[in-house]
PDB file of N, CA, C and O in Angstrom:
ATOM      1  N   UNK A   1       0.846  -1.169   0.000  1.00  0.00           N
ATOM      2  CA  UNK A   1       0.000   0.000   0.000  1.00  0.00           C
ATOM      3  C   UNK A   1       0.895   1.237   0.000  1.00  0.00           C
ATOM      4  O   UNK A   1       1.822   1.331   0.797  1.00  0.00           O
ATOM      5  N   UNK A   2       0.621   2.153  -0.898  1.00  0.00           N
ATOM      6  CA  UNK A   2       1.335   3.433  -0.946  1.00  0.00           C
ATOM      7  C   UNK A   2       0.532   4.442  -0.129  1.00  0.00           C
ATOM      8  O   UNK A   2      -0.675   4.554  -0.306  1.00  0.00           O
ATOM      9  N   UNK A   3       1.205   5.173   0.769  1.00  0.00           N
ATOM     10  CA  UNK A   3       0.537   6.213   1.556  1.00  0.00           C
ATOM     11  C   UNK A   3       1.172   7.559   1.252  1.00  0.00           C
ATOM     12  O   UNK A   3       2.348   7.654   0.916  1.00  0.00           O
ATOM     13  N   UNK A   4       0.368   8.600   1.368  1.00  0.00           N
ATOM     14  CA  UNK A   4       0.857   9.944   1.121  1.00  0.00           C
ATOM     15  C   UNK A   4      -0.266  10.953   1.157  1.00  0.00           C
ATOM     16  O   UNK A   4      -1.374  10.660   1.603  1.00  0.00           O
ATOM     17  N   UNK A   5       0.033  12.135   0.676  1.00  0.00           N
ATOM     18  CA  UNK A   5      -0.934  13.233   0.670  1.00  0.00           C
ATOM     19  C   UNK A   5      -2.140  12.860  -0.184  1.00  0.00           C
ATOM     20  O   UNK A   5      -2.006  12.238  -1.228  1.00  0.00           O
ATOM     21  N   UNK A   6      -3.306  13.225   0.302  1.00  0.00           N
ATOM     22  CA  UNK A   6      -4.516  12.984  -0.475  1.00  0.00           C
ATOM     23  C   UNK A   6      -5.628  12.395   0.354  1.00  0.00           C
ATOM     24  O   UNK A   6      -5.565  12.343   1.580  1.00  0.00           O
ATOM     25  N   UNK A   7      -6.629  11.909  -0.340  1.00  0.00           N
ATOM     26  CA  UNK A   7      -7.842  11.465   0.331  1.00  0.00           C
ATOM     27  C   UNK A   7      -7.632  10.248   1.223  1.00  0.00           C
ATOM     28  O   UNK A   7      -8.324  10.082   2.214  1.00  0.00           O
ATOM     29  N   UNK A   8      -6.672   9.367   0.907  1.00  0.00           N
ATOM     30  CA  UNK A   8      -6.491   8.159   1.717  1.00  0.00           C
ATOM     31  C   UNK A   8      -6.048   8.484   3.145  1.00  0.00           C
ATOM     32  O   UNK A   8      -6.410   7.775   4.074  1.00  0.00           O
ATOM     33  N   UNK A   9      -5.281   9.550   3.324  1.00  0.00           N
ATOM     34  CA  UNK A   9      -4.849   9.952   4.660  1.00  0.00           C
ATOM     35  C   UNK A   9      -5.605  11.174   5.177  1.00  0.00           C
ATOM     36  O   UNK A   9      -5.484  11.516   6.342  1.00  0.00           O
ATOM     37  N   UNK A  10      -6.340  11.822   4.307  1.00  0.00           N
ATOM     38  CA  UNK A  10      -7.022  13.045   4.718  1.00  0.00           C
ATOM     39  C   UNK A  10      -6.042  14.155   5.018  1.00  0.00           C
ATOM     40  O   UNK A  10      -6.282  15.008   5.865  1.00  0.00           O
ATOM     41  N   UNK A  11      -4.920  14.163   4.319  1.00  0.00           N
ATOM     42  CA  UNK A  11      -3.845  15.124   4.567  1.00  0.00           C
ATOM     43  C   UNK A  11      -3.545  15.885   3.274  1.00  0.00           C
ATOM     44  O   UNK A  11      -3.358  15.272   2.229  1.00  0.00           O
ATOM     45  N   UNK A  12      -3.464  17.199   3.370  1.00  0.00           N
ATOM     46  CA  UNK A  12      -3.131  18.014   2.207  1.00  0.00           C
ATOM     47  C   UNK A  12      -1.848  18.808   2.396  1.00  0.00           C
ATOM     48  O   UNK A  12      -1.590  19.757   1.669  1.00  0.00           O
ATOM     49  N   UNK A  13      -1.032  18.428   3.385  1.00  0.00           N
ATOM     50  CA  UNK A  13       0.242  19.096   3.662  1.00  0.00           C
ATOM     51  C   UNK A  13       1.192  18.909   2.480  1.00  0.00           C
ATOM     52  O   UNK A  13       1.485  17.782   2.070  1.00  0.00           O
ATOM     53  N   UNK A  14       1.684  20.009   1.926  1.00  0.00           N
ATOM     54  CA  UNK A  14       2.547  19.971   0.740  1.00  0.00           C
ATOM     55  C   UNK A  14       3.898  19.311   0.996  1.00  0.00           C
ATOM     56  O   UNK A  14       4.577  18.902   0.060  1.00  0.00           O
ATOM     57  N   UNK A  15       4.325  19.167   2.267  1.00  0.00           N
ATOM     58  CA  UNK A  15       5.591  18.509   2.575  1.00  0.00           C
ATOM     59  C   UNK A  15       5.500  16.994   2.457  1.00  0.00           C
ATOM     60  O   UNK A  15       6.495  16.296   2.502  1.00  0.00           O
ATOM     61  N   UNK A  16       4.264  16.501   2.313  1.00  0.00           N
ATOM     62  CA  UNK A  16       4.046  15.071   2.149  1.00  0.00           C
ATOM     63  C   UNK A  16       3.706  14.822   0.689  1.00  0.00           C
ATOM     64  O   UNK A  16       2.771  15.411   0.152  1.00  0.00           O
ATOM     65  N   UNK A  17       4.466  13.937   0.053  1.00  0.00           N
ATOM     66  CA  UNK A  17       4.192  13.653  -1.357  1.00  0.00           C
ATOM     67  C   UNK A  17       2.993  12.723  -1.480  1.00  0.00           C
ATOM     68  O   UNK A  17       2.547  12.119  -0.497  1.00  0.00           O
ATOM     69  N   UNK A  18       2.504  12.593  -2.672  1.00  0.00           N
ATOM     70  CA  UNK A  18       1.375  11.685  -2.907  1.00  0.00           C
ATOM     71  C   UNK A  18       1.808  10.229  -2.760  1.00  0.00           C
ATOM     72  O   UNK A  18       0.994   9.347  -2.520  1.00  0.00           O
ATOM     73  N   UNK A  19       3.084   9.947  -2.933  1.00  0.00           N
ATOM     74  CA  UNK A  19       3.663   8.608  -2.804  1.00  0.00           C
ATOM     75  C   UNK A  19       4.801   8.709  -1.789  1.00  0.00           C
ATOM     76  O   UNK A  19       5.973   8.582  -2.144  1.00  0.00           O
ATOM     77  N   UNK A  20       4.456   8.922  -0.533  1.00  0.00           N
ATOM     78  CA  UNK A  20       5.447   9.246   0.494  1.00  0.00           C
ATOM     79  C   UNK A  20       6.127   8.020   1.096  1.00  0.00           C
ATOM     80  O   UNK A  20       7.312   8.044   1.421  1.00  0.00           O
ATOM     81  N   UNK A  21       5.376   6.938   1.241  1.00  0.00           N
ATOM     82  CA  UNK A  21       5.939   5.719   1.818  1.00  0.00           C
ATOM     83  C   UNK A  21       5.128   4.515   1.363  1.00  0.00           C
ATOM     84  O   UNK A  21       3.988   4.635   0.937  1.00  0.00           O
ATOM     85  N   UNK A  22       5.753   3.353   1.474  1.00  0.00           N
ATOM     86  CA  UNK A  22       5.086   2.105   1.131  1.00  0.00           C
ATOM     87  C   UNK A  22       4.970   1.246   2.385  1.00  0.00           C
ATOM     88  O   UNK A  22       5.936   1.094   3.137  1.00  0.00           O
ATOM     89  N   UNK A  23       3.784   0.709   2.617  1.00  0.00           N
ATOM     90  CA  UNK A  23       3.558  -0.241   3.702  1.00  0.00           C
ATOM     91  C   UNK A  23       3.442  -1.620   3.075  1.00  0.00           C
ATOM     92  O   UNK A  23       2.755  -1.808   2.074  1.00  0.00           O
ATOM     93  N   UNK A  24       4.126  -2.600   3.674  1.00  0.00           N
ATOM     94  CA  UNK A  24       4.143  -3.952   3.127  1.00  0.00           C
ATOM     95  C   UNK A  24       3.893  -4.956   4.240  1.00  0.00           C
ATOM     96  O   UNK A  24       4.617  -4.962   5.249  1.00  0.00           O
ATOM     97  N   UNK A  25       2.882  -5.791   4.078  1.00  0.00           N
ATOM     98  CA  UNK A  25       2.612  -6.888   4.990  1.00  0.00           C
ATOM     99  C   UNK A  25       3.272  -8.125   4.395  1.00  0.00           C
ATOM    100  O   UNK A  25       2.894  -8.594   3.321  1.00  0.00           O
ATOM    101  N   UNK A  26       4.285  -8.632   5.100  1.00  0.00           N
ATOM    102  CA  UNK A  26       5.045  -9.783   4.588  1.00  0.00           C
ATOM    103  C   UNK A  26       4.347 -11.091   4.931  1.00  0.00           C
ATOM    104  O   UNK A  26       3.419 -11.130   5.734  1.00  0.00           O
ATOM    105  N   UNK A  27       4.820 -12.169   4.325  1.00  0.00           N
ATOM    106  CA  UNK A  27       4.218 -13.489   4.507  1.00  0.00           C
ATOM    107  C   UNK A  27       4.205 -13.947   5.962  1.00  0.00           C
ATOM    108  O   UNK A  27       3.350 -14.734   6.358  1.00  0.00           O
ATOM    109  N   UNK A  28       5.145 -13.450   6.774  1.00  0.00           N
ATOM    110  CA  UNK A  28       5.201 -13.843   8.190  1.00  0.00           C
ATOM    111  C   UNK A  28       4.342 -12.927   9.068  1.00  0.00           C
ATOM    112  O   UNK A  28       4.459 -12.933  10.286  1.00  0.00           O
ATOM    113  N   UNK A  29       3.465 -12.130   8.430  1.00  0.00           N
ATOM    114  CA  UNK A  29       2.537 -11.209   9.096  1.00  0.00           C
ATOM    115  C   UNK A  29       3.227 -10.051   9.809  1.00  0.00           C
ATOM    116  O   UNK A  29       2.649  -9.448  10.702  1.00  0.00           O
ATOM    117  N   UNK A  30       4.449  -9.700   9.413  1.00  0.00           N
ATOM    118  CA  UNK A  30       5.099  -8.496   9.928  1.00  0.00           C
ATOM    119  C   UNK A  30       4.797  -7.352   8.974  1.00  0.00           C
ATOM    120  O   UNK A  30       4.627  -7.543   7.771  1.00  0.00           O
ATOM    121  N   UNK A  31       4.706  -6.141   9.531  1.00  0.00           N
ATOM    122  CA  UNK A  31       4.397  -4.945   8.748  1.00  0.00           C
ATOM    123  C   UNK A  31       5.652  -4.091   8.636  1.00  0.00           C
ATOM    124  O   UNK A  31       6.305  -3.804   9.640  1.00  0.00           O
ATOM    125  N   UNK A  32       5.984  -3.692   7.427  1.00  0.00           N
ATOM    126  CA  UNK A  32       7.191  -2.916   7.143  1.00  0.00           C
ATOM    127  C   UNK A  32       6.815  -1.616   6.446  1.00  0.00           C
ATOM    128  O   UNK A  32       5.852  -1.551   5.693  1.00  0.00           O
ATOM    129  N   UNK A  33       7.630  -0.575   6.686  1.00  0.00           N
ATOM    130  CA  UNK A  33       7.462   0.710   6.003  1.00  0.00           C
ATOM    131  C   UNK A  33       8.761   1.050   5.277  1.00  0.00           C
ATOM    132  O   UNK A  33       9.861   0.827   5.802  1.00  0.00           O
ATOM    133  N   UNK A  34       8.615   1.567   4.066  1.00  0.00           N
ATOM    134  CA  UNK A  34       9.760   2.029   3.288  1.00  0.00           C
ATOM    135  C   UNK A  34       9.456   3.437   2.792  1.00  0.00           C
ATOM    136  O   UNK A  34       8.542   3.626   1.973  1.00  0.00           O
ATOM    137  N   UNK A  35      10.186   4.446   3.280  1.00  0.00           N
ATOM    138  CA  UNK A  35      10.009   5.804   2.754  1.00  0.00           C
ATOM    139  C   UNK A  35      10.417   5.831   1.274  1.00  0.00           C
ATOM    140  O   UNK A  35      11.448   5.259   0.902  1.00  0.00           O
ATOM    141  N   UNK A  36       9.615   6.470   0.444  1.00  0.00           N
ATOM    142  CA  UNK A  36       9.887   6.498  -0.997  1.00  0.00           C
ATOM    143  C   UNK A  36      10.087   7.915  -1.529  1.00  0.00           C
ATOM    144  O   UNK A  36      10.121   8.115  -2.737  1.00  0.00           O
ATOM    145  N   UNK A  37      10.219   8.874  -0.627  1.00  0.00           N
ATOM    146  CA  UNK A  37      10.343  10.276  -1.027  1.00  0.00           C
ATOM    147  C   UNK A  37      11.480  10.923  -0.249  1.00  0.00           C
ATOM    148  O   UNK A  37      11.825  10.474   0.843  1.00  0.00           O
ATOM    149  N   UNK A  38      12.056  11.976  -0.789  1.00  0.00           N
ATOM    150  CA  UNK A  38      13.166  12.676  -0.128  1.00  0.00           C
ATOM    151  C   UNK A  38      12.747  13.363   1.170  1.00  0.00           C
ATOM    152  O   UNK A  38      13.534  13.466   2.108  1.00  0.00           O
ATOM    153  N   UNK A  39      11.494  13.843   1.243  1.00  0.00           N
ATOM    154  CA  UNK A  39      11.033  14.455   2.483  1.00  0.00           C
ATOM    155  C   UNK A  39      10.938  13.384   3.566  1.00  0.00           C
ATOM    156  O   UNK A  39      10.622  12.234   3.280  1.00  0.00           O
ATOM    157  N   UNK A  40      11.198  13.741   4.814  1.00  0.00           N
ATOM    158  CA  UNK A  40      11.352  12.730   5.858  1.00  0.00           C
ATOM    159  C   UNK A  40      10.063  12.013   6.257  1.00  0.00           C
ATOM    160  O   UNK A  40       8.961  12.545   6.134  1.00  0.00           O
ATOM    161  N   UNK A  41      10.267  10.795   6.723  1.00  0.00           N
ATOM    162  CA  UNK A  41       9.239   9.984   7.363  1.00  0.00           C
ATOM    163  C   UNK A  41       9.750   9.711   8.768  1.00  0.00           C
ATOM    164  O   UNK A  41      10.923   9.394   8.962  1.00  0.00           O
ATOM    165  N   UNK A  42       8.881   9.863   9.751  1.00  0.00           N
ATOM    166  CA  UNK A  42       9.283   9.661  11.144  1.00  0.00           C
ATOM    167  C   UNK A  42       8.563   8.452  11.723  1.00  0.00           C
ATOM    168  O   UNK A  42       7.418   8.177  11.383  1.00  0.00           O
ATOM    169  N   UNK A  43       9.267   7.756  12.609  1.00  0.00           N
ATOM    170  CA  UNK A  43       8.760   6.551  13.252  1.00  0.00           C
ATOM    171  C   UNK A  43       8.982   6.694  14.751  1.00  0.00           C
ATOM    172  O   UNK A  43      10.056   7.114  15.186  1.00  0.00           O
ATOM    173  N   UNK A  44       7.966   6.367  15.527  1.00  0.00           N
ATOM    174  CA  UNK A  44       8.103   6.440  16.975  1.00  0.00           C
ATOM    175  C   UNK A  44       7.788   5.065  17.571  1.00  0.00           C
ATOM    176  O   UNK A  44       6.632   4.690  17.714  1.00  0.00           O
ATOM    177  N   UNK A  45       8.835   4.302  17.938  1.00  0.00           N
ATOM    178  CA  UNK A  45       8.612   2.997  18.564  1.00  0.00           C
ATOM    179  C   UNK A  45       8.078   3.155  19.994  1.00  0.00           C
ATOM    180  O   UNK A  45       7.959   4.276  20.492  1.00  0.00           O
ATOM    181  N   UNK A  46       7.795   2.039  20.624  1.00  0.00           N
ATOM    182  CA  UNK A  46       7.158   2.072  21.942  1.00  0.00           C
ATOM    183  C   UNK A  46       8.008   2.767  23.006  1.00  0.00           C
ATOM    184  O   UNK A  46       7.476   3.217  24.011  1.00  0.00           O
ATOM    185  N   UNK A  47       9.332   2.913  22.792  1.00  0.00           N
ATOM    186  CA  UNK A  47      10.163   3.622  23.775  1.00  0.00           C
ATOM    187  C   UNK A  47       9.996   5.133  23.700  1.00  0.00           C
ATOM    188  O   UNK A  47      10.537   5.860  24.527  1.00  0.00           O
ATOM    189  N   UNK A  48       9.245   5.608  22.688  1.00  0.00           N
ATOM    190  CA  UNK A  48       8.905   7.019  22.585  1.00  0.00           C
ATOM    191  C   UNK A  48       9.925   7.896  21.896  1.00  0.00           C
ATOM    192  O   UNK A  48       9.679   9.069  21.669  1.00  0.00           O
ATOM    193  N   UNK A  49      11.086   7.375  21.522  1.00  0.00           N
ATOM    194  CA  UNK A  49      12.119   8.170  20.847  1.00  0.00           C
ATOM    195  C   UNK A  49      11.845   8.176  19.335  1.00  0.00           C
ATOM    196  O   UNK A  49      11.856   7.143  18.683  1.00  0.00           O
ATOM    197  N   UNK A  50      11.592   9.368  18.787  1.00  0.00           N
ATOM    198  CA  UNK A  50      11.270   9.492  17.371  1.00  0.00           C
ATOM    199  C   UNK A  50      12.522   9.301  16.521  1.00  0.00           C
ATOM    200  O   UNK A  50      13.571   9.866  16.804  1.00  0.00           O
ATOM    201  N   UNK A  51      12.363   8.511  15.457  1.00  0.00           N
ATOM    202  CA  UNK A  51      13.464   8.201  14.544  1.00  0.00           C
ATOM    203  C   UNK A  51      13.082   8.671  13.149  1.00  0.00           C
ATOM    204  O   UNK A  51      11.952   8.434  12.697  1.00  0.00           O
ATOM    205  N   UNK A  52      14.004   9.360  12.479  1.00  0.00           N
ATOM    206  CA  UNK A  52      13.774   9.740  11.083  1.00  0.00           C
ATOM    207  C   UNK A  52      14.236   8.581  10.206  1.00  0.00           C
ATOM    208  O   UNK A  52      15.378   8.135  10.305  1.00  0.00           O
ATOM    209  N   UNK A  53      13.343   8.084   9.372  1.00  0.00           N
ATOM    210  CA  UNK A  53      13.673   6.962   8.501  1.00  0.00           C
ATOM    211  C   UNK A  53      14.323   7.456   7.221  1.00  0.00           C
ATOM    212  O   UNK A  53      13.979   8.516   6.708  1.00  0.00           O
ATOM    213  N   UNK A  54      15.243   6.658   6.691  1.00  0.00           N
ATOM    214  CA  UNK A  54      15.948   7.021   5.471  1.00  0.00           C
ATOM    215  C   UNK A  54      15.192   6.510   4.251  1.00  0.00           C
ATOM    216  O   UNK A  54      14.589   5.429   4.279  1.00  0.00           O
ATOM    217  N   UNK A  55      15.252   7.282   3.184  1.00  0.00           N
ATOM    218  CA  UNK A  55      14.593   6.923   1.937  1.00  0.00           C
ATOM    219  C   UNK A  55      15.094   5.562   1.453  1.00  0.00           C
ATOM    220  O   UNK A  55      16.292   5.270   1.502  1.00  0.00           O
ATOM    221  N   UNK A  56      14.164   4.739   1.014  1.00  0.00           N
ATOM    222  CA  UNK A  56      14.432   3.422   0.424  1.00  0.00           C
ATOM    223  C   UNK A  56      15.002   2.391   1.402  1.00  0.00           C
ATOM    224  O   UNK A  56      15.478   1.346   0.980  1.00  0.00           O
ATOM    225  N   UNK A  57      14.964   2.666   2.708  1.00  0.00           N
ATOM    226  CA  UNK A  57      15.418   1.704   3.721  1.00  0.00           C
ATOM    227  C   UNK A  57      14.187   1.251   4.497  1.00  0.00           C
ATOM    228  O   UNK A  57      13.534   2.049   5.152  1.00  0.00           O
ATOM    229  N   UNK A  58      13.871  -0.064   4.404  1.00  0.00           N
ATOM    230  CA  UNK A  58      12.674  -0.547   5.065  1.00  0.00           C
ATOM    231  C   UNK A  58      12.907  -0.759   6.554  1.00  0.00           C
ATOM    232  O   UNK A  58      14.027  -1.026   6.993  1.00  0.00           O
ATOM    233  N   UNK A  59      11.824  -0.614   7.305  1.00  0.00           N
ATOM    234  CA  UNK A  59      11.880  -0.742   8.771  1.00  0.00           C
ATOM    235  C   UNK A  59      10.612  -1.471   9.215  1.00  0.00           C
ATOM    236  O   UNK A  59       9.519  -1.157   8.747  1.00  0.00           O
ATOM    237  N   UNK A  60      10.782  -2.423  10.108  1.00  0.00           N
ATOM    238  CA  UNK A  60       9.629  -3.150  10.616  1.00  0.00           C
ATOM    239  C   UNK A  60       8.850  -2.278  11.592  1.00  0.00           C
ATOM    240  O   UNK A  60       9.423  -1.630  12.458  1.00  0.00           O
ATOM    241  N   UNK A  61       7.534  -2.270  11.432  1.00  0.00           N
ATOM    242  CA  UNK A  61       6.654  -1.580  12.371  1.00  0.00           C
ATOM    243  C   UNK A  61       6.115  -2.617  13.349  1.00  0.00           C
ATOM    244  O   UNK A  61       5.737  -3.711  12.938  1.00  0.00           O
ATOM    245  N   UNK A  62       6.104  -2.261  14.611  1.00  0.00           N
ATOM    246  CA  UNK A  62       5.628  -3.190  15.631  1.00  0.00           C
ATOM    247  C   UNK A  62       4.483  -2.571  16.401  1.00  0.00           C
ATOM    248  O   UNK A  62       4.359  -1.358  16.495  1.00  0.00           O
ATOM    249  N   UNK A  63       3.646  -3.423  16.967  1.00  0.00           N
ATOM    250  CA  UNK A  63       2.515  -2.980  17.763  1.00  0.00           C
ATOM    251  C   UNK A  63       3.008  -2.096  18.899  1.00  0.00           C
ATOM    252  O   UNK A  63       3.986  -2.403  19.566  1.00  0.00           O
ATOM    253  N   UNK A  64       2.311  -0.979  19.110  1.00  0.00           N
ATOM    254  CA  UNK A  64       2.687  -0.057  20.181  1.00  0.00           C
ATOM    255  C   UNK A  64       3.472   1.111  19.675  1.00  0.00           C
ATOM    256  O   UNK A  64       3.866   1.992  20.326  1.00  0.00           O
TER     257      UNK A  64
END
């Protein structure tokens, strides 16, 4: 699933591209995100420390 600016997220912020990141559910039922745009994508794991994700580098998303 591609996420970004537009009706799917209800977001019209110009800093978010229409194809900002890709979400992928793998065969082992893990969910991964891959930023696909130069503008940053941020991830906040359960420890609360926000991490800026790098373009084209996938990261597993976990519950919490």
